Short mmCIF file of C-alpha atoms and ligand atoms in Angstrom, two decimals:
data_model
loop_
_atom_site.label_atom_id
_atom_site.label_comp_id
_atom_site.label_asym_id
_atom_site.label_seq_id
_atom_site.Cartn_x
_atom_site.Cartn_y
_atom_site.Cartn_z
CA MET A 1 4.72 -24.71 1.97
CA SER A 2 7.68 -26.88 0.93
CA GLU A 3 10.93 -25.32 -0.29
CA GLU A 4 10.38 -26.99 -3.66
CA ASN A 5 6.95 -25.38 -4.12
CA ARG A 6 8.28 -21.97 -3.09
CA GLY A 7 10.89 -22.07 -5.82
CA SER A 8 8.30 -22.48 -8.57
CA LEU A 9 5.98 -19.66 -7.45
CA ARG A 10 5.14 -16.94 -9.96
CA ILE A 11 5.84 -13.73 -8.06
CA PRO A 12 3.41 -10.81 -8.57
CA ALA A 13 5.28 -7.69 -9.71
CA HIS A 14 3.12 -5.41 -7.60
CA ILE A 15 1.40 -6.25 -4.31
CA ALA A 16 -0.96 -3.81 -2.57
CA ILE A 17 -1.98 -4.31 1.04
CA ILE A 18 -4.85 -3.08 3.20
CA MET A 19 -3.30 -3.58 6.63
CA ASP A 20 -6.42 -4.10 8.71
CA GLY A 21 -6.94 -5.28 12.28
CA ASN A 22 -4.25 -3.45 14.27
CA GLY A 23 -6.82 -2.15 16.74
CA ARG A 24 -8.64 -5.46 17.21
CA TRP A 25 -5.35 -7.32 17.60
CA ALA A 26 -4.24 -4.95 20.37
CA ARG A 27 -7.60 -4.91 22.17
CA ARG A 28 -7.66 -8.72 22.21
CA ARG A 29 -4.42 -8.48 24.19
CA GLY A 30 -5.80 -5.87 26.58
CA MET A 31 -3.56 -3.23 25.00
CA PRO A 32 -4.42 0.19 23.54
CA ARG A 33 -5.20 0.31 19.81
CA THR A 34 -2.08 2.40 19.24
CA PHE A 35 0.05 -0.56 20.36
CA GLY A 36 -1.44 -2.45 17.41
CA HIS A 37 -0.35 0.33 15.06
CA SER A 38 3.24 0.32 16.39
CA GLN A 39 3.37 -3.44 15.96
CA GLY A 40 1.84 -3.01 12.50
CA ALA A 41 4.57 -0.55 11.53
CA LYS A 42 7.23 -3.15 12.41
CA VAL A 43 5.42 -5.73 10.28
CA VAL A 44 5.38 -3.33 7.30
CA GLU A 45 9.17 -3.14 7.38
CA GLU A 46 9.54 -6.93 7.63
CA ILE A 47 7.11 -7.57 4.79
CA LEU A 48 8.87 -4.98 2.62
CA GLU A 49 12.12 -6.91 3.03
CA ASP A 50 10.42 -10.27 2.49
CA ALA A 51 8.65 -9.04 -0.64
CA ASP A 52 11.90 -7.62 -1.98
CA HIS A 53 13.76 -10.90 -1.39
CA LEU A 54 11.01 -12.80 -3.18
CA GLY A 55 11.38 -10.56 -6.23
CA VAL A 56 8.33 -8.31 -5.84
CA LYS A 57 9.03 -5.04 -7.68
CA TYR A 58 6.44 -2.76 -6.05
CA LEU A 59 4.72 -2.85 -2.66
CA THR A 60 1.92 -0.38 -1.84
CA VAL A 61 0.46 -0.12 1.67
CA TYR A 62 -2.61 1.74 2.94
CA ALA A 63 -1.34 3.56 6.02
CA PHE A 64 -3.91 6.35 6.50
CA SER A 65 -7.09 6.96 4.55
CA THR A 66 -8.93 10.22 3.89
CA GLU A 67 -11.57 8.82 6.27
CA ASN A 68 -9.15 8.03 9.12
CA TRP A 69 -9.14 11.67 10.32
CA SER A 70 -12.46 10.92 12.04
CA ARG A 71 -10.74 8.59 14.54
CA PRO A 72 -10.04 9.88 18.07
CA GLN A 73 -7.41 12.61 17.97
CA ALA A 74 -4.95 10.63 20.09
CA GLU A 75 -5.05 7.73 17.61
CA VAL A 76 -4.59 10.05 14.61
CA LYS A 77 -1.63 11.64 16.40
CA ALA A 78 -0.09 8.24 17.17
CA LEU A 79 -0.42 7.16 13.52
CA MET A 80 1.10 10.42 12.27
CA ASN A 81 3.97 9.99 14.72
CA LEU A 82 4.66 6.47 13.43
CA LEU A 83 4.73 7.79 9.87
CA ARG A 84 6.92 10.73 10.91
CA ARG A 85 9.36 8.35 12.61
CA TYR A 86 9.48 6.14 9.51
CA MET A 87 10.17 9.08 7.19
CA LYS A 88 12.86 10.49 9.45
CA SER A 89 14.69 7.27 10.30
CA SER A 90 14.56 5.05 7.22
CA LEU A 91 16.98 6.61 4.79
CA ALA A 92 19.98 4.45 5.75
CA LYS A 93 17.96 1.23 5.47
CA CYS A 94 16.36 2.30 2.19
CA THR A 95 19.77 3.17 0.79
CA LYS A 96 21.24 -0.17 1.92
CA ASN A 97 18.31 -2.11 0.43
CA ASN A 98 18.00 0.09 -2.67
CA VAL A 99 14.35 0.94 -1.84
CA ARG A 100 12.58 3.82 -3.64
CA VAL A 101 9.89 5.44 -1.50
CA ARG A 102 6.88 7.32 -2.83
CA VAL A 103 3.99 8.63 -0.74
CA ILE A 104 0.62 8.65 -2.48
CA GLY A 105 -2.36 10.66 -1.26
CA ASP A 106 -3.01 14.33 -0.60
CA LYS A 107 0.02 15.46 1.37
CA SER A 108 -1.16 19.06 1.63
CA MET A 109 -3.20 18.34 4.77
CA LEU A 110 -0.28 16.81 6.69
CA ASP A 111 1.83 18.75 9.21
CA LYS A 112 4.53 20.74 7.47
CA ASP A 113 7.40 18.85 9.16
CA LEU A 114 5.90 15.53 8.02
CA GLN A 115 5.51 16.88 4.48
CA ASP A 116 9.16 17.94 4.55
CA ALA A 117 10.32 14.55 5.90
CA ILE A 118 8.33 12.78 3.15
CA GLU A 119 9.82 15.02 0.49
CA ASP A 120 13.35 14.38 1.82
CA LEU A 121 12.92 10.59 1.87
CA GLU A 122 11.34 10.58 -1.58
CA ARG A 123 14.09 12.76 -3.02
CA ASN A 124 16.92 10.85 -1.35
CA THR A 125 15.63 7.47 -2.55
CA ALA A 126 14.42 8.59 -6.00
CA SER A 127 17.40 7.16 -7.86
CA ASN A 128 17.31 3.78 -6.09
CA THR A 129 16.58 1.00 -8.52
CA GLY A 130 15.25 -1.75 -6.23
CA ILE A 131 11.74 -2.30 -4.92
CA GLY A 132 9.31 0.64 -5.18
CA PHE A 133 7.62 1.21 -1.82
CA GLN A 134 4.43 3.29 -1.99
CA ILE A 135 2.88 4.45 1.28
CA ALA A 136 -0.68 5.77 1.04
CA ILE A 137 -1.21 8.63 3.49
CA ASN A 138 -4.34 10.79 3.56
CA TYR A 139 -5.24 8.66 0.58
CA GLY A 140 -8.65 7.95 -0.93
CA GLY A 141 -9.22 6.41 -4.34
CA ARG A 142 -12.00 8.83 -5.26
CA ASP A 143 -9.95 11.77 -4.02
CA GLU A 144 -6.98 10.61 -6.09
CA ILE A 145 -9.12 10.39 -9.25
CA LEU A 146 -10.57 13.86 -8.58
CA ARG A 147 -7.11 15.32 -8.06
CA ALA A 148 -5.92 13.60 -11.25
CA VAL A 149 -8.78 15.15 -13.24
CA ARG A 150 -7.94 18.57 -11.80
CA ARG A 151 -4.27 18.06 -12.63
CA ALA A 152 -5.13 17.02 -16.18
CA ALA A 153 -7.40 20.06 -16.58
CA ALA A 154 -4.70 22.38 -15.24
CA GLN A 155 -2.27 20.95 -17.80
CA GLY A 156 -4.79 21.54 -20.60
CA LEU A 157 -5.11 17.80 -21.23
CA LEU A 158 -8.91 17.80 -21.22
CA SER A 159 -9.57 20.48 -23.83
CA ASP A 160 -10.17 18.02 -26.67
CA PRO A 161 -12.57 15.23 -25.53
CA GLU A 162 -11.38 13.02 -28.42
CA LYS A 163 -7.90 12.98 -26.93
CA ILE A 164 -8.92 11.91 -23.43
CA ASP A 165 -8.01 8.29 -22.91
CA GLU A 166 -6.90 6.09 -20.00
CA SER A 167 -3.27 7.06 -20.37
CA VAL A 168 -4.09 10.76 -19.87
CA LEU A 169 -5.69 10.06 -16.50
CA GLU A 170 -3.12 7.44 -15.49
CA GLY A 171 -0.35 9.93 -16.09
CA CYS A 172 -1.99 12.28 -13.59
CA LEU A 173 -2.65 9.73 -10.83
CA ASP A 174 -0.38 9.64 -7.75
CA THR A 175 0.81 6.24 -9.02
CA ALA A 176 1.86 7.52 -12.47
CA GLY A 177 4.55 5.27 -13.91
CA ILE A 178 3.85 2.38 -11.52
CA PRO A 179 2.13 -0.71 -12.95
CA ASP A 180 -1.25 -1.66 -11.49
CA PRO A 181 -1.20 -4.13 -8.58
CA ASP A 182 -1.36 -7.80 -9.56
CA LEU A 183 -2.47 -8.81 -6.10
CA LEU A 184 -4.39 -7.03 -3.33
CA ILE A 185 -4.10 -8.49 0.16
CA ARG A 186 -6.49 -7.43 2.95
CA THR A 187 -6.03 -8.73 6.46
CA CYS A 188 -8.43 -9.31 9.37
CA GLY A 189 -11.53 -10.67 7.71
CA GLU A 190 -13.25 -7.77 5.95
CA GLN A 191 -13.72 -8.26 2.21
CA ARG A 192 -13.92 -4.80 0.66
CA ILE A 193 -11.51 -2.32 -0.87
CA SER A 194 -12.44 0.70 1.26
CA ASN A 195 -11.61 3.42 -1.27
CA PHE A 196 -8.08 2.05 -1.92
CA LEU A 197 -6.59 2.33 -5.44
CA LEU A 198 -10.01 2.38 -7.12
CA TRP A 199 -8.62 2.90 -10.60
CA GLN A 200 -5.57 0.66 -10.26
CA LEU A 201 -7.30 -2.43 -8.81
CA ALA A 202 -9.54 -2.92 -11.87
CA TYR A 203 -8.00 -6.31 -12.74
CA SER A 204 -6.11 -7.20 -9.56
CA GLU A 205 -6.57 -10.55 -7.85
CA MET A 206 -7.92 -10.20 -4.29
CA TYR A 207 -6.73 -12.22 -1.32
CA PHE A 208 -8.40 -11.98 2.08
CA THR A 209 -7.13 -13.51 5.29
CA ASP A 210 -8.53 -13.58 8.83
CA LYS A 211 -5.08 -12.87 10.30
CA ALA A 212 -4.77 -9.36 11.75
CA TRP A 213 -2.00 -7.21 10.24
CA PRO A 214 0.33 -7.49 13.29
CA GLU A 215 0.19 -11.30 12.84
CA PHE A 216 1.01 -11.18 9.14
CA ASP A 217 4.43 -12.66 8.36
CA HIS A 218 6.58 -14.32 5.71
CA GLU A 219 4.50 -17.53 5.73
CA GLU A 220 1.30 -15.51 5.30
CA LEU A 221 2.83 -13.61 2.41
CA LEU A 222 3.77 -16.90 0.76
CA LYS A 223 0.21 -18.19 1.28
CA ALA A 224 -1.18 -15.10 -0.46
CA ILE A 225 1.26 -15.51 -3.35
CA ASP A 226 0.43 -19.21 -3.55
CA ALA A 227 -3.29 -18.36 -3.81
CA TYR A 228 -2.44 -15.85 -6.54
CA ASN A 229 -0.67 -18.63 -8.41
CA HIS A 230 -3.92 -20.59 -8.50
CA ARG A 231 -5.89 -17.76 -10.11
CA GLU A 232 -6.47 -17.48 -13.80
CA ARG A 233 -6.20 -13.86 -14.92
CA ARG A 234 -8.35 -13.21 -17.97
CA TYR A 235 -8.69 -9.39 -17.97
CA GLY A 236 -12.24 -9.79 -19.28
CA GLY A 237 -11.20 -12.04 -22.16
CA LEU A 238 -11.25 -15.79 -22.73
CA THR A 239 -8.36 -18.18 -22.23
CA ASP A 240 -9.36 -20.91 -24.69
C1 FPP B 1 -6.16 -0.51 10.10
O1 FPP B 1 -6.36 -1.18 11.32
C2 FPP B 1 -4.85 0.11 10.11
C3 FPP B 1 -4.62 1.45 10.01
C4 FPP B 1 -5.72 2.44 9.87
C5 FPP B 1 -3.27 2.01 10.10
C6 FPP B 1 -2.20 1.22 9.41
C7 FPP B 1 -0.91 1.86 9.68
C8 FPP B 1 0.21 1.22 10.03
C9 FPP B 1 0.32 -0.24 10.15
C10 FPP B 1 1.46 2.01 10.28
C11 FPP B 1 2.14 2.23 8.96
C12 FPP B 1 3.52 2.53 9.14
C13 FPP B 1 4.41 2.63 8.13
C14 FPP B 1 5.81 2.75 8.49
C15 FPP B 1 4.03 2.61 6.71
P1 FPP B 1 -7.49 -0.70 12.31
O2 FPP B 1 -6.91 0.18 13.31
O3 FPP B 1 -8.61 -0.13 11.51
O4 FPP B 1 -7.89 -2.03 12.98
P2 FPP B 1 -9.33 -2.46 13.48
O5 FPP B 1 -10.16 -2.66 12.24
O6 FPP B 1 -9.07 -3.72 14.21
O7 FPP B 1 -9.84 -1.36 14.34
#
């Protein structure tokens, strides 16, 4: 894409990403799947910086789903270790880049030290005013909606059916206060949302690429944003 075209791109405020293909990418190179995940973790950090520089306000990535526990134990452990390392080592960078981190998903099933590291990073970046970086861990869209309903019930928000509207549920989702994604990117060929942000993706534009996540880079991000610029968002209405 030419420099001139880049300058005129409309930048989505919120991009969500299903980072697929780490395992396939590694196996194609004769490497263990976990090598793909380590490479993928490096790419996440690069794309966060790229997105921030482009003016994206929120980036949400799917790091570990409620279904991923069924993978071999060694792979689950490797993924948890990558997440642990990120939580424990990223404060300085987040502070420098003014990044606000929030983990979405059910944290109660994670190891206690990982829960503590998440809480520390969230707390220590909570007053940053730059890009919001959401990491989905032990996350499932249906599980999030169920937990939101339970939360709403516990707060007595469901006692009068007439008063239940979208804002009640939205306020109880893990993403409360964060606008819905404008663009969903999924890498490595599959075209489905796999239980990611079921509520929030209602009107998002979808972009699918055959590139595996470890191959995703600045140019690929620009391609996805360029495709987004060619979509007409109607939110169920008419434009003329
Ligand atoms: C899907 O690829 C990817 C995952 C299940 C894990 C994604 C996690 C990371 C990239 C690490 C995140 C780190 C930070 C710091 C947020 P796959 O393994 O299902 O690939 P395959 O479909 O080729 O098997």
